[in-house]
Coordinates of C-alpha atoms and ligand atoms in Angstrom, one line a residue:
Chain A
X10 CA 143.9 68.6 30.1
X11 CA 145.5 68.6 26.6
X12 CA 146.4 71.9 25.1
X13 CA 143.8 72.7 22.5
X14 CA 146.2 74.4 20.1
X15 CA 148.6 71.4 20.2
X16 CA 145.8 69.0 19.5
X17 CA 144.6 71.1 16.6
X18 CA 147.9 70.4 14.9
X19 CA 146.9 66.8 14.3
X20 CA 145.2 66.2 10.9
X21 CA 142.6 64.0 12.4
X22 CA 141.6 66.8 14.7
X23 CA 141.4 69.3 11.9
X24 CA 139.2 66.9 9.9
X25 CA 137.0 66.5 13.0
X26 CA 136.6 70.2 13.4
X27 CA 135.8 70.7 9.7
X28 CA 133.2 67.9 9.8
X29 CA 131.6 69.3 12.9
X30 CA 131.3 72.8 11.5
X31 CA 129.8 71.4 8.3
X32 CA 127.2 69.5 10.2
X33 CA 126.6 72.5 12.4
X34 CA 125.8 74.6 9.3
X35 CA 123.7 72.1 7.4
X36 CA 121.6 70.8 10.3
X37 CA 120.0 74.2 11.3
X38 CA 119.6 75.3 7.7
X39 CA 117.5 72.2 7.0
X40 CA 116.1 72.2 10.6
X41 CA 114.4 75.5 10.0
X42 CA 112.1 73.8 7.5
X43 CA 111.9 70.6 9.4
X44 CA 110.6 72.5 12.4
X45 CA 108.1 74.4 10.3
X46 CA 106.7 71.1 8.9
X47 CA 106.8 69.5 12.3
X48 CA 109.0 66.7 10.9
X49 CA 111.5 66.5 13.8
X50 CA 110.4 63.0 14.7
X51 CA 110.6 62.0 11.1
X52 CA 114.2 63.1 11.1
X53 CA 114.9 61.0 14.1
X54 CA 113.3 58.0 12.5
X55 CA 115.2 58.4 9.3
X56 CA 118.4 58.0 11.3
X57 CA 117.3 54.5 12.1
X58 CA 116.9 53.8 8.4
X59 CA 120.4 55.1 7.8
X60 CA 121.7 52.4 10.2
X61 CA 120.3 49.8 7.8
X62 CA 122.5 51.4 5.1
X63 CA 125.5 51.1 7.4
X64 CA 124.7 47.4 8.0
X65 CA 124.3 46.9 4.2
X66 CA 127.7 48.5 3.6
X67 CA 129.4 46.4 6.3
X68 CA 128.1 43.2 4.7
X69 CA 129.0 44.2 1.1
X70 CA 132.2 45.8 2.0
X71 CA 131.2 49.2 0.4
X72 CA 132.0 52.5 2.1
X73 CA 129.4 52.9 4.8
X74 CA 128.9 56.7 4.6
X75 CA 127.6 57.1 1.0
X76 CA 125.5 53.9 1.3
X77 CA 123.8 55.2 4.4
X78 CA 123.1 58.5 2.8
X79 CA 121.6 56.8 -0.3
X80 CA 119.4 54.4 1.8
X81 CA 118.2 57.2 4.0
X82 CA 117.3 59.5 1.2
X83 CA 115.5 56.6 -0.6
X84 CA 113.5 55.9 2.5
X85 CA 112.5 59.5 3.0
X86 CA 111.5 60.0 -0.6
X87 CA 109.4 56.8 -0.5
X88 CA 107.6 58.1 2.6
X89 CA 106.9 61.5 1.2
X90 CA 105.8 60.0 -2.1
X91 CA 103.2 57.9 -0.3
X92 CA 102.1 61.0 1.7
X93 CA 101.7 62.9 -1.5
X94 CA 99.3 60.4 -3.0
X95 CA 97.2 60.5 0.2
X96 CA 98.3 57.0 1.2
X97 CA 100.3 58.3 4.1
X98 CA 101.8 55.5 6.1
X99 CA 100.3 55.8 9.6
X100 CA 102.1 56.1 12.9
X101 CA 102.4 52.3 13.0
X102 CA 103.7 52.1 9.5
X103 CA 106.4 54.6 10.2
X104 CA 107.4 52.8 13.4
X105 CA 107.7 49.5 11.5
X106 CA 109.9 51.2 8.8
X107 CA 112.1 52.9 11.3
X108 CA 112.6 50.1 13.8
X109 CA 112.7 47.6 11.0
X110 CA 115.6 49.6 9.5
X111 CA 117.4 49.8 12.8
X112 CA 117.0 46.1 13.5
X113 CA 118.1 45.2 9.9
X114 CA 121.2 47.4 10.4
X115 CA 122.2 45.6 13.6
X116 CA 121.4 42.2 12.1
X117 CA 123.6 42.9 9.0
X118 CA 126.4 44.2 11.2
X119 CA 126.2 40.9 13.0
X120 CA 126.2 38.9 9.8
X121 CA 129.3 40.9 8.7
X122 CA 130.9 39.8 12.0
X123 CA 131.4 43.4 13.0
X124 CA 129.0 43.4 16.0
X125 CA 127.4 46.5 17.4
X126 CA 130.7 48.1 18.1
X127 CA 131.1 49.0 14.4
X128 CA 127.6 50.6 14.6
X129 CA 128.2 52.7 17.7
X130 CA 130.3 55.2 15.9
X131 CA 127.3 55.9 13.7
X132 CA 124.8 55.9 16.5
X133 CA 126.8 58.3 18.7
X134 CA 129.2 59.9 16.3
X135 CA 132.9 59.5 16.2
X136 CA 134.5 62.7 15.1
X137 CA 138.1 61.7 15.6
X138 CA 137.8 58.7 13.2
X139 CA 136.4 60.8 10.4
X140 CA 138.5 60.1 7.2
X141 CA 139.5 62.5 4.5
X142 CA 136.9 61.0 2.1
X143 CA 134.2 61.3 4.8
X144 CA 135.0 65.0 5.0
X145 CA 134.8 65.3 1.2
X146 CA 131.4 63.6 1.0
X147 CA 130.2 65.7 3.9
X148 CA 131.4 68.9 2.3
X149 CA 129.6 68.1 -1.0
X150 CA 126.4 67.3 0.9
X151 CA 126.7 70.3 3.1
X152 CA 127.4 72.9 0.4
X153 CA 124.6 71.5 -1.7
X154 CA 122.1 71.4 1.1
X155 CA 122.9 74.8 2.5
X156 CA 122.9 76.3 -1.0
X157 CA 119.5 74.8 -1.8
X158 CA 118.0 76.0 1.5
X159 CA 119.2 79.5 1.0
X160 CA 118.6 79.9 -2.7
X161 CA 115.1 78.4 -2.5
X162 CA 114.4 80.1 0.8
X163 CA 111.5 82.3 -0.5
X164 CA 109.8 79.2 -2.2
X165 CA 110.4 76.9 0.8
X166 CA 109.1 79.7 3.1
X167 CA 105.9 80.1 1.1
X168 CA 105.2 76.3 1.0
X169 CA 105.8 76.1 4.8
X170 CA 103.6 79.2 5.5
X171 CA 100.6 78.4 3.4
X172 CA 100.6 75.4 1.1
X173 CA 97.4 76.3 -0.7
X174 CA 98.5 79.8 -1.4
X175 CA 101.8 78.6 -2.6
X176 CA 100.0 76.6 -5.2
X177 CA 98.1 79.7 -6.4
X178 CA 101.6 81.2 -6.9
X179 CA 102.4 78.3 -9.3
X180 CA 105.0 76.8 -7.0
X181 CA 105.7 73.1 -7.4
X182 CA 104.5 72.3 -3.9
X183 CA 105.0 68.5 -4.0
X184 CA 108.5 68.8 -5.3
X185 CA 109.4 71.4 -2.6
X186 CA 107.9 69.2 0.1
X187 CA 109.9 66.3 -1.3
X188 CA 113.0 68.5 -1.3
X189 CA 112.6 69.3 2.4
X190 CA 112.2 65.6 3.3
X191 CA 115.2 64.6 1.1
X192 CA 117.3 67.4 2.7
X193 CA 116.3 66.1 6.2
X194 CA 117.4 62.6 5.2
X195 CA 120.7 64.0 3.8
X196 CA 121.3 65.9 7.0
X197 CA 120.6 63.0 9.2
X198 CA 122.8 60.6 7.4
X199 CA 125.5 63.2 6.8
X200 CA 125.7 64.0 10.5
X201 CA 126.1 60.3 11.5
X202 CA 129.8 60.7 11.8
X203 CA 129.7 63.9 13.8
X204 CA 126.9 63.8 16.3
X205 CA 125.5 60.4 15.5
X206 CA 122.0 59.5 14.3
X207 CA 120.6 59.4 17.8
X208 CA 121.4 63.0 18.4
X209 CA 121.2 64.6 15.0
X210 CA 117.6 65.7 15.3
X211 CA 118.7 67.8 18.3
X212 CA 121.2 69.6 16.1
X213 CA 118.4 70.3 13.6
X214 CA 115.9 71.5 16.1
X215 CA 117.8 73.1 19.1
X216 CA 119.7 75.8 17.3
X217 CA 116.5 76.8 15.5
X218 CA 114.6 76.9 18.7
X219 CA 117.4 78.9 20.4
X220 CA 117.5 81.4 17.5
X221 CA 113.7 81.9 17.6
X222 CA 114.1 83.0 21.2
X223 CA 116.1 86.0 20.3
X224 CA 115.5 86.8 16.6
X225 CA 112.5 88.4 14.8
X226 CA 111.6 87.4 11.3
X227 CA 112.1 84.2 9.4
X228 CA 115.3 85.3 7.7
X229 CA 116.9 86.6 10.8
X230 CA 116.0 83.4 12.7
X231 CA 117.5 81.3 9.9
X232 CA 120.7 83.2 9.9
X233 CA 121.0 83.2 13.7
X234 CA 120.3 79.5 13.8
X235 CA 123.2 78.9 11.3
X236 CA 125.5 81.0 13.5
X237 CA 124.5 79.1 16.7
X238 CA 124.8 75.7 14.8
X239 CA 128.3 76.5 13.7
X240 CA 129.3 77.9 17.1
X241 CA 128.1 75.0 19.2
X242 CA 129.6 72.5 16.7
X243 CA 133.0 74.1 16.8
X244 CA 133.2 74.8 20.5
X245 CA 131.5 71.5 21.3
X246 CA 134.3 69.7 19.4
X247 CA 137.0 71.7 21.1
X248 CA 135.3 71.2 24.5
X249 CA 135.1 67.5 24.0
X250 CA 138.8 67.4 23.4
X251 CA 139.6 69.5 26.4
X252 CA 137.2 67.6 28.7
X253 CA 137.8 64.2 27.1
X254 CA 134.0 63.7 26.5
X255 CA 132.1 62.2 23.6
X256 CA 131.9 64.9 20.9
X257 CA 128.3 64.4 19.7
X258 CA 126.9 64.6 23.2
X259 CA 129.1 67.6 24.1
X260 CA 127.8 69.5 21.0
X261 CA 124.2 68.8 21.8
X262 CA 124.5 69.7 25.5
X263 CA 126.2 72.9 24.5
X264 CA 123.3 73.6 22.1
X265 CA 120.8 73.0 24.8
X266 CA 122.7 75.4 27.1
X267 CA 122.5 78.0 24.4
X268 CA 118.8 77.4 24.1
X269 CA 118.3 77.9 27.9
X270 CA 120.5 81.1 27.8
X271 CA 118.5 82.6 24.8
X272 CA 115.2 81.7 26.4
X273 CA 116.2 83.8 29.4
X274 CA 117.6 86.5 27.2
X275 CA 114.5 86.5 25.0
X276 CA 112.3 86.8 28.0
X277 CA 114.2 89.9 29.2
X278 CA 114.1 91.5 25.7
X279 CA 110.4 91.0 25.4
X280 CA 109.8 92.3 28.9
X281 CA 111.7 95.5 28.0
X282 CA 110.3 96.0 24.6
X283 CA 106.7 95.3 25.1
X284 CA 104.7 96.1 22.0
X285 CA 102.5 99.2 22.3
X286 CA 98.9 98.3 23.3
X287 CA 97.4 100.4 20.5
X288 CA 98.5 100.9 16.9
X289 CA 100.6 104.0 16.9
X290 CA 99.9 106.8 14.6
X291 CA 102.7 107.5 12.1
X292 CA 105.4 109.4 13.8
X293 CA 106.4 112.6 12.0
X294 CA 109.9 111.3 11.5
X295 CA 110.2 107.6 10.7
X296 CA 113.7 106.3 9.7
X297 CA 113.2 103.3 7.6
X298 CA 114.5 100.2 9.3
X299 CA 115.5 97.5 6.8
X300 CA 113.4 94.4 7.2
X301 CA 116.5 92.4 7.9
X302 CA 117.4 94.5 10.9
X303 CA 117.1 92.9 14.3
X304 CA 119.0 92.7 17.5
X305 CA 121.4 90.1 16.2
X306 CA 121.9 91.3 12.7
X307 CA 121.7 95.1 12.8
X308 CA 122.2 97.0 9.6
X309 CA 125.3 99.0 9.4
X310 CA 123.5 102.3 8.8
X311 CA 119.9 103.3 8.6
X312 CA 118.6 103.5 5.1
X313 CA 117.8 107.0 4.2
X314 CA 119.9 108.3 7.1
X315 CA 123.5 108.4 5.8
X316 CA 126.0 109.3 8.5
X317 CA 124.5 107.0 11.1
X318 CA 126.7 104.4 12.7
X319 CA 125.5 101.2 14.4
X320 CA 126.8 100.7 18.0
X321 CA 126.1 97.7 20.0
X322 CA 124.7 98.8 23.4
X323 CA 123.8 96.1 25.8
X324 CA 121.0 94.0 24.3
X325 CA 120.2 96.4 21.5
X326 CA 121.8 98.6 18.8
X327 CA 122.2 102.3 19.0
X328 CA 122.6 104.5 15.9
X329 CA 124.9 107.4 16.2
X330 CA 123.5 110.5 14.7
X331 CA 124.5 114.1 15.3
X332 CA 126.5 112.9 18.3
X333 CA 123.3 111.4 20.0
X334 CA 122.6 107.8 20.3
X335 CA 119.2 106.7 18.9
X336 CA 117.9 103.3 19.8
X337 CA 114.8 101.6 18.1
X338 CA 112.3 101.0 20.9
X339 CA 109.1 99.4 19.7
X340 CA 107.8 101.9 17.2
X341 CA 109.7 105.0 18.3
X342 CA 113.2 106.0 18.9
X343 CA 114.9 106.6 22.2
X344 CA 117.8 109.0 22.6
X345 CA 120.5 107.5 24.7
Chain B
X4 CA 88.0 88.6 -25.4
X5 CA 89.3 85.9 -23.0
X6 CA 87.3 85.7 -19.8
X7 CA 89.6 85.7 -16.7
X8 CA 87.3 83.1 -15.0
X9 CA 84.8 80.7 -16.5
X10 CA 83.2 77.8 -14.8
X11 CA 80.6 75.6 -16.3
X12 CA 78.6 72.6 -15.1
X13 CA 81.0 72.3 -12.2
X14 CA 80.5 69.4 -9.8
X15 CA 82.7 69.0 -6.8
X16 CA 82.6 66.3 -4.1
X17 CA 84.2 66.7 -0.8
X18 CA 84.5 63.5 1.3
X19 CA 81.4 61.5 0.3
X20 CA 79.0 64.4 -0.4
X21 CA 78.6 66.4 -3.6
X22 CA 79.0 70.0 -2.6
X23 CA 78.6 71.7 -6.0
X24 CA 75.9 70.3 -8.3
X25 CA 76.8 71.8 -11.7
X26 CA 77.7 75.5 -11.2
X27 CA 78.1 78.0 -14.0
X28 CA 80.0 81.2 -13.4
X29 CA 81.7 83.5 -15.8
X30 CA 83.5 86.6 -14.8
X31 CA 84.4 88.8 -17.8
X32 CA 87.3 91.2 -17.9
X33 CA 87.0 94.3 -15.8
X34 CA 83.9 93.0 -14.1
X35 CA 83.3 92.9 -10.3
X36 CA 81.2 90.1 -9.1
X37 CA 79.9 89.4 -5.6
X38 CA 79.5 85.7 -4.7
X39 CA 76.7 85.5 -2.1
X40 CA 75.0 82.7 -0.2
X41 CA 74.4 81.2 3.3
X42 CA 77.1 79.4 5.3
X43 CA 77.8 76.1 3.7
X44 CA 76.3 77.0 0.3
X45 CA 79.6 76.2 -1.5
X46 CA 81.2 79.7 -2.1
X47 CA 84.6 78.7 -0.8
X48 CA 84.5 75.4 -2.5
X49 CA 83.7 77.2 -5.8
X50 CA 86.7 79.5 -5.5
X51 CA 89.0 76.7 -4.5
X52 CA 87.9 74.5 -7.4
X53 CA 88.3 77.4 -9.8
X54 CA 91.9 77.8 -8.7
X55 CA 92.5 74.0 -9.1
X56 CA 93.2 73.6 -5.4
X57 CA 90.5 70.8 -5.2
X58 CA 89.6 68.6 -8.1
X59 CA 86.2 68.5 -9.8
X60 CA 84.3 65.4 -10.8
X61 CA 82.4 67.0 -13.7
X62 CA 82.3 70.3 -15.7
X63 CA 85.0 72.7 -16.7
X64 CA 87.1 75.4 -15.1
X65 CA 89.1 77.9 -17.1
X66 CA 91.4 80.6 -15.9
X67 CA 92.2 82.9 -18.8
X68 CA 90.9 80.2 -21.1
X69 CA 93.2 77.5 -19.6
X70 CA 92.3 74.7 -17.2
X71 CA 94.1 75.2 -13.8
X72 CA 96.1 72.1 -14.3
X73 CA 97.7 73.5 -17.4
X74 CA 97.7 77.1 -16.2
X75 CA 101.1 78.7 -15.8
X76 CA 100.6 82.5 -15.6
X77 CA 99.9 82.5 -11.9
X78 CA 101.2 86.0 -11.5
X79 CA 97.9 87.1 -13.2
X80 CA 95.9 85.8 -10.2
X81 CA 95.6 87.0 -6.7
X82 CA 93.8 85.0 -4.0
X83 CA 92.7 85.9 -0.5
X84 CA 91.7 82.6 1.3
X85 CA 88.9 82.6 3.8
X86 CA 90.9 81.1 6.6
X87 CA 94.7 81.4 6.1
X88 CA 96.8 79.2 8.2
X89 CA 100.0 81.1 8.5
X90 CA 101.9 78.8 10.8
X91 CA 105.4 79.8 9.8
X92 CA 107.8 80.2 12.7
X93 CA 108.8 83.8 13.4
X94 CA 107.7 85.2 10.1
X95 CA 107.0 88.9 10.0
X96 CA 104.2 90.7 8.1
X97 CA 106.5 92.0 5.4
X98 CA 108.1 88.5 4.8
X99 CA 104.6 87.1 4.3
X100 CA 103.5 89.9 2.0
X101 CA 106.7 89.4 -0.1
X102 CA 105.6 85.8 -0.8
X103 CA 102.8 87.3 -2.8
X104 CA 105.4 88.3 -5.4
X105 CA 106.8 84.8 -5.9
X106 CA 104.8 84.0 -9.1
X107 CA 106.4 87.1 -10.6
X108 CA 109.8 86.7 -9.2
X109 CA 110.3 83.1 -10.2
X110 CA 113.2 81.0 -8.9
X111 CA 116.7 82.3 -8.0
X112 CA 115.9 85.9 -8.6
X113 CA 116.4 88.5 -5.9
X114 CA 113.8 91.1 -5.2
X115 CA 114.1 94.0 -7.6
X116 CA 112.9 97.6 -7.1
X117 CA 109.4 96.8 -8.6
X118 CA 109.0 93.9 -6.1
X119 CA 109.9 96.2 -3.2
X120 CA 107.7 99.0 -4.3
X121 CA 104.7 96.7 -4.8
X122 CA 105.2 95.3 -1.3
X123 CA 105.5 98.7 0.3
X124 CA 102.4 99.9 -1.6
X125 CA 100.4 96.9 -0.6
X126 CA 101.3 97.4 3.1
X127 CA 100.3 101.1 2.8
X128 CA 97.0 100.2 1.2
X129 CA 95.9 98.0 4.1
X130 CA 97.5 100.4 6.6
X131 CA 100.0 97.9 7.9
X132 CA 103.2 99.8 7.1
X133 CA 103.8 100.4 10.8
X134 CA 103.5 96.8 11.6
X135 CA 105.6 95.5 8.7
X136 CA 108.2 94.0 11.0
X137 CA 105.8 92.6 13.5
X138 CA 105.6 88.9 13.8
X139 CA 102.4 87.3 12.5
X140 CA 101.7 85.6 15.7
X141 CA 101.5 88.9 17.5
X142 CA 98.8 90.3 15.2
X143 CA 95.1 90.6 15.9
X144 CA 92.7 88.7 13.7
X145 CA 91.8 91.8 11.6
X146 CA 95.5 92.8 11.3
X147 CA 96.3 89.3 10.0
X148 CA 93.4 89.5 7.5
X149 CA 94.8 92.9 6.3
X150 CA 98.3 91.3 5.9
X151 CA 96.8 88.5 3.8
X152 CA 95.0 91.0 1.6
X153 CA 98.3 92.9 1.2
X154 CA 99.9 89.6 0.1
X155 CA 97.4 89.3 -2.8
X156 CA 97.7 92.9 -3.8
X157 CA 101.5 92.8 -3.8
X158 CA 101.3 90.4 -6.7
X159 CA 99.6 93.0 -8.9
X160 CA 97.1 90.5 -10.3
X161 CA 94.7 90.9 -13.2
X162 CA 92.1 88.6 -11.5
X163 CA 91.5 88.9 -7.8
X164 CA 89.6 86.2 -5.9
X165 CA 88.7 87.2 -2.4
X166 CA 87.0 84.9 0.1
X167 CA 85.2 87.1 2.6
X168 CA 87.8 89.9 2.6
X169 CA 85.8 92.1 4.9
X170 CA 85.6 89.5 7.7
X171 CA 87.1 90.9 10.8
X172 CA 88.0 94.3 9.3
X173 CA 87.1 97.5 11.1
X174 CA 85.1 100.1 9.2
X175 CA 88.1 102.2 8.3
X176 CA 90.0 99.2 6.8
X177 CA 86.9 98.1 4.9
X178 CA 86.6 101.5 3.3
X179 CA 90.3 101.6 2.6
X180 CA 90.1 98.2 0.8
X181 CA 87.0 99.3 -1.1
X182 CA 88.8 102.5 -2.2
X183 CA 91.9 100.6 -3.5
X184 CA 89.7 98.0 -5.3
X185 CA 87.8 100.8 -7.0
X186 CA 91.0 102.3 -8.1
X187 CA 92.4 99.0 -9.4
X188 CA 89.0 98.2 -11.0
X189 CA 89.3 101.5 -12.9
X190 CA 92.7 100.3 -14.1
X191 CA 91.1 97.1 -15.4
X192 CA 91.3 94.6 -12.5
X193 CA 88.7 91.8 -12.6
X194 CA 87.3 90.9 -9.1
X195 CA 85.3 88.1 -7.8
X196 CA 84.6 88.2 -4.0
X197 CA 82.6 86.3 -1.5
X198 CA 80.6 88.6 0.7
X199 CA 78.1 88.3 3.5
X200 CA 77.5 92.0 3.7
X201 CA 78.1 94.4 0.8
X202 CA 79.1 97.2 3.0
X203 CA 81.4 99.7 1.3
X204 CA 81.9 97.3 -1.6
X205 CA 78.4 98.0 -2.9
X206 CA 79.2 100.7 -5.4
X207 CA 81.9 98.5 -7.0
X208 CA 79.7 95.6 -7.8
X209 CA 78.5 95.0 -11.3
X210 CA 76.7 91.8 -10.7
X211 CA 76.0 89.3 -8.0
X212 CA 75.8 85.5 -8.1
X213 CA 73.9 83.8 -5.3
X214 CA 74.5 80.2 -4.3
X215 CA 72.2 78.0 -2.3
X216 CA 73.1 74.4 -1.4
X217 CA 75.6 74.1 -4.2
X218 CA 73.4 75.6 -7.0
X219 CA 73.4 79.0 -8.5
X220 CA 69.9 80.4 -7.8
X221 CA 70.5 84.0 -9.0
X222 CA 72.8 85.8 -11.3
X223 CA 72.4 89.3 -12.4
X224 CA 72.0 92.9 -11.2
X225 CA 72.2 93.6 -7.5
X226 CA 68.7 93.3 -6.0
X227 CA 67.8 95.3 -3.0
X228 CA 67.4 92.6 -0.3
X229 CA 70.0 90.6 1.5
X230 CA 71.0 87.1 0.5
X231 CA 72.8 85.5 3.3
Ligands
ATP417 N1 86.5 68.8 3.7 C1 85.2 68.7 3.6 N2 84.6 67.4 3.5 C2 83.3 67.3 3.4 N3 82.4 68.3 3.3 C3 83.0 69.6 3.3 C4 84.3 69.8 3.5 N4 84.5 71.1 3.4 C5 83.3 71.7 3.3 N5 82.4 70.8 3.2 C6 80.9 71.0 3.0 O1 80.8 71.7 1.8 C7 79.7 72.6 1.9 C8 80.2 73.9 1.3 O2 81.3 74.5 2.1 P1 81.9 75.9 1.7 O3 83.1 76.0 2.6 O4 82.2 75.9 0.3 O5 80.8 76.9 2.2 P2 80.7 78.4 2.1 O6 79.6 78.8 1.2 O7 82.1 79.0 1.8 O8 80.3 78.8 3.6 P3 80.8 80.0 4.6 O9 79.9 81.1 4.4 O10 80.6 79.4 6.0 O11 82.2 80.2 4.3 C9 79.3 72.7 3.3 O12 78.1 72.1 3.4 C10 80.4 71.9 4.0 O13 79.8 71.2 5.1
MG418 MG1 83.5 80.0 2.9

C-alpha cells in the first residue's frame, strides 16, 4: 500500500484531488435542485450526450473537455426549450437523443482511430490523467455553478416548491428552469474526468439523499450535502490510491456507504425525537432557535440568550447556560 | 382611482372546453369580494386567469391597470392557491413562508429586518410560530393551509386573492384569519376570496359575485341564502 502523503507530493495527484473536490462540491449543489425536479435520469442521459462531444473532439482534434461541456449544455437547453413550449420530447424521444449521442460518440472515436479506450476515461473517470487545463476549466465551471446555486437559492427554491406561486412572485420561471437543466448538464460534463459520466448522477443524488436523512430544512440539507460531497470526493480519491481501485467507483461506493450510515442515524434520531402528538401551547420561556439551527449546523449561541455555548453531545447539541446543559428536544428543553 | 383587479368579457378554455364564457369582475380598492359558486363553476379558473397563470382566449384582464403579461409589481399581490403542491424536499414552514417575500426582496439581496419581521408576524397570525421549523411533509392538512396563507401575508400585499382559504381550517384558525383580514382591510387591503361557506368572513364582505357554469349570475350585496 503506497504511503498517502508520499503520493500527494506528486503534482498529478494534487490535480486529481483538486478536481475530485471541485466535482464533489458542484454535484450536490446542483443535485439538490435536480432531485427536487426529479431530473436525475435526465442527468444520466445528458452524460451520454456529452460522449458525443468527446467523439467530436477526437475527430476534430479539439480539446475534448470543453467541447463535451458545450455539446452537453446545448442538448440540455434544447430539451428544456422544447419542454417549455409544451412540445416535450416523450420518453422515446429522449431515449433516441441519449443513445444516439452515445452511439455517435463511440462512432466518431472509431473514425478518429482512437477506439473505445479513449472514451473509457470519460465513461468511468480518470482522475490521475487530469491535466492542468482540465483543472482550470473545472474550477471555472465549479465556482460559477456553486455561486449560482447559492446566490439564487431562494429563487430556485421557490420555483422547485411551487412553480405557479413563483410566477405570482414575478420570478422568471422558465429561465430558472432552464438554469437548473443547464447546470445539470455542466455538472455532468464537468465531472466526466472525475467520476465519469456513467456515475455522475450518483454524485448528484446520493449526497443529497444522505443529507436529507439527517438534516432538517432545505438550507441545512443543501449545506450538509455539500459537506458530504466534498468529503466523499476527497476520501474516495485518497482511498482509491491506497487501495489501488478506480477513483470514480470508489467515490460513489463511499457516498452510498455514507447514505446507509445516515439512514440508520436518521432513523435513530427520529425515534428519539418523535414530534409531540398535539400542538404544544407556548411554553413560558422559549429561547429563539435560529432557523438555520439543526443537528449538523448548530448555531454558536442562542439568539437572545447571550452567554450560552454550544456543546456537541452525542447526536445533538447542548447549550451551556448557568452551568447547566440545555438540549432542544422537540418543542421543549431538556436539562442535561 | 386604479382598480386592483378588473376582468371583462373573459373567456378561458381548458383542454377543449370553454370554462369561462365572458366573465366581468371588478374589485375596487379597499373592497372585499366573495367569489361564490358550485364546484366546477370556474372560480379557481377565474383567479388563475386573472393572475396570468393561464391564458385567456378573449376579453381583458388588468392587475392595477396592467395586463398580467406586462405586470411587474408582483409584490403588490398575494395569492393563496386552492391546492398547493409543496413538493420541495425537506423544506420547513419558515423557509416556505420566506418565499412569500421574494417579489419584494428581488435577486441577490439577503433578508433584511423588515423581511424577517413580516415572516415572524405572518407565522404568528396563523398560529404557526411553534411549528416554524417543522418540515412541511410533517404537517396536517390544515396546518399546511395555514402555512400557505402565512406565505401570502408575509408579502404584505395590496391585493390578496384567496382560493378557499377556510378549507381545512379549524374554527379558531378561521376566526384568527378573519380577524387579521379585518385588520388589514381597515388598513386598505383589497381582498377577493373564493368561499363555500361565509363563516367568520361574513362581516368583512362588501359584495359577493356568484358564478354558475362559467357565467356570473349575481353580483351585488350579500343576500341571505347560500349559493353553493
Ligand atoms: N385542466 C383542465 N382541463 C380541462 N378542464 C378543466 C381543467 N381544469 C378544470 N377544468 C374544468 O373547468 C371547470 C371549472 O373548474 P374550476 O377549478 O375553475 O372550478 P371551481 O369553481 O374552482 O370549483 P371548486 O369549487 O371545486 O374548486 C370545471 O368544470 C372543470 O372540470
Ligand atoms: Mg376551485
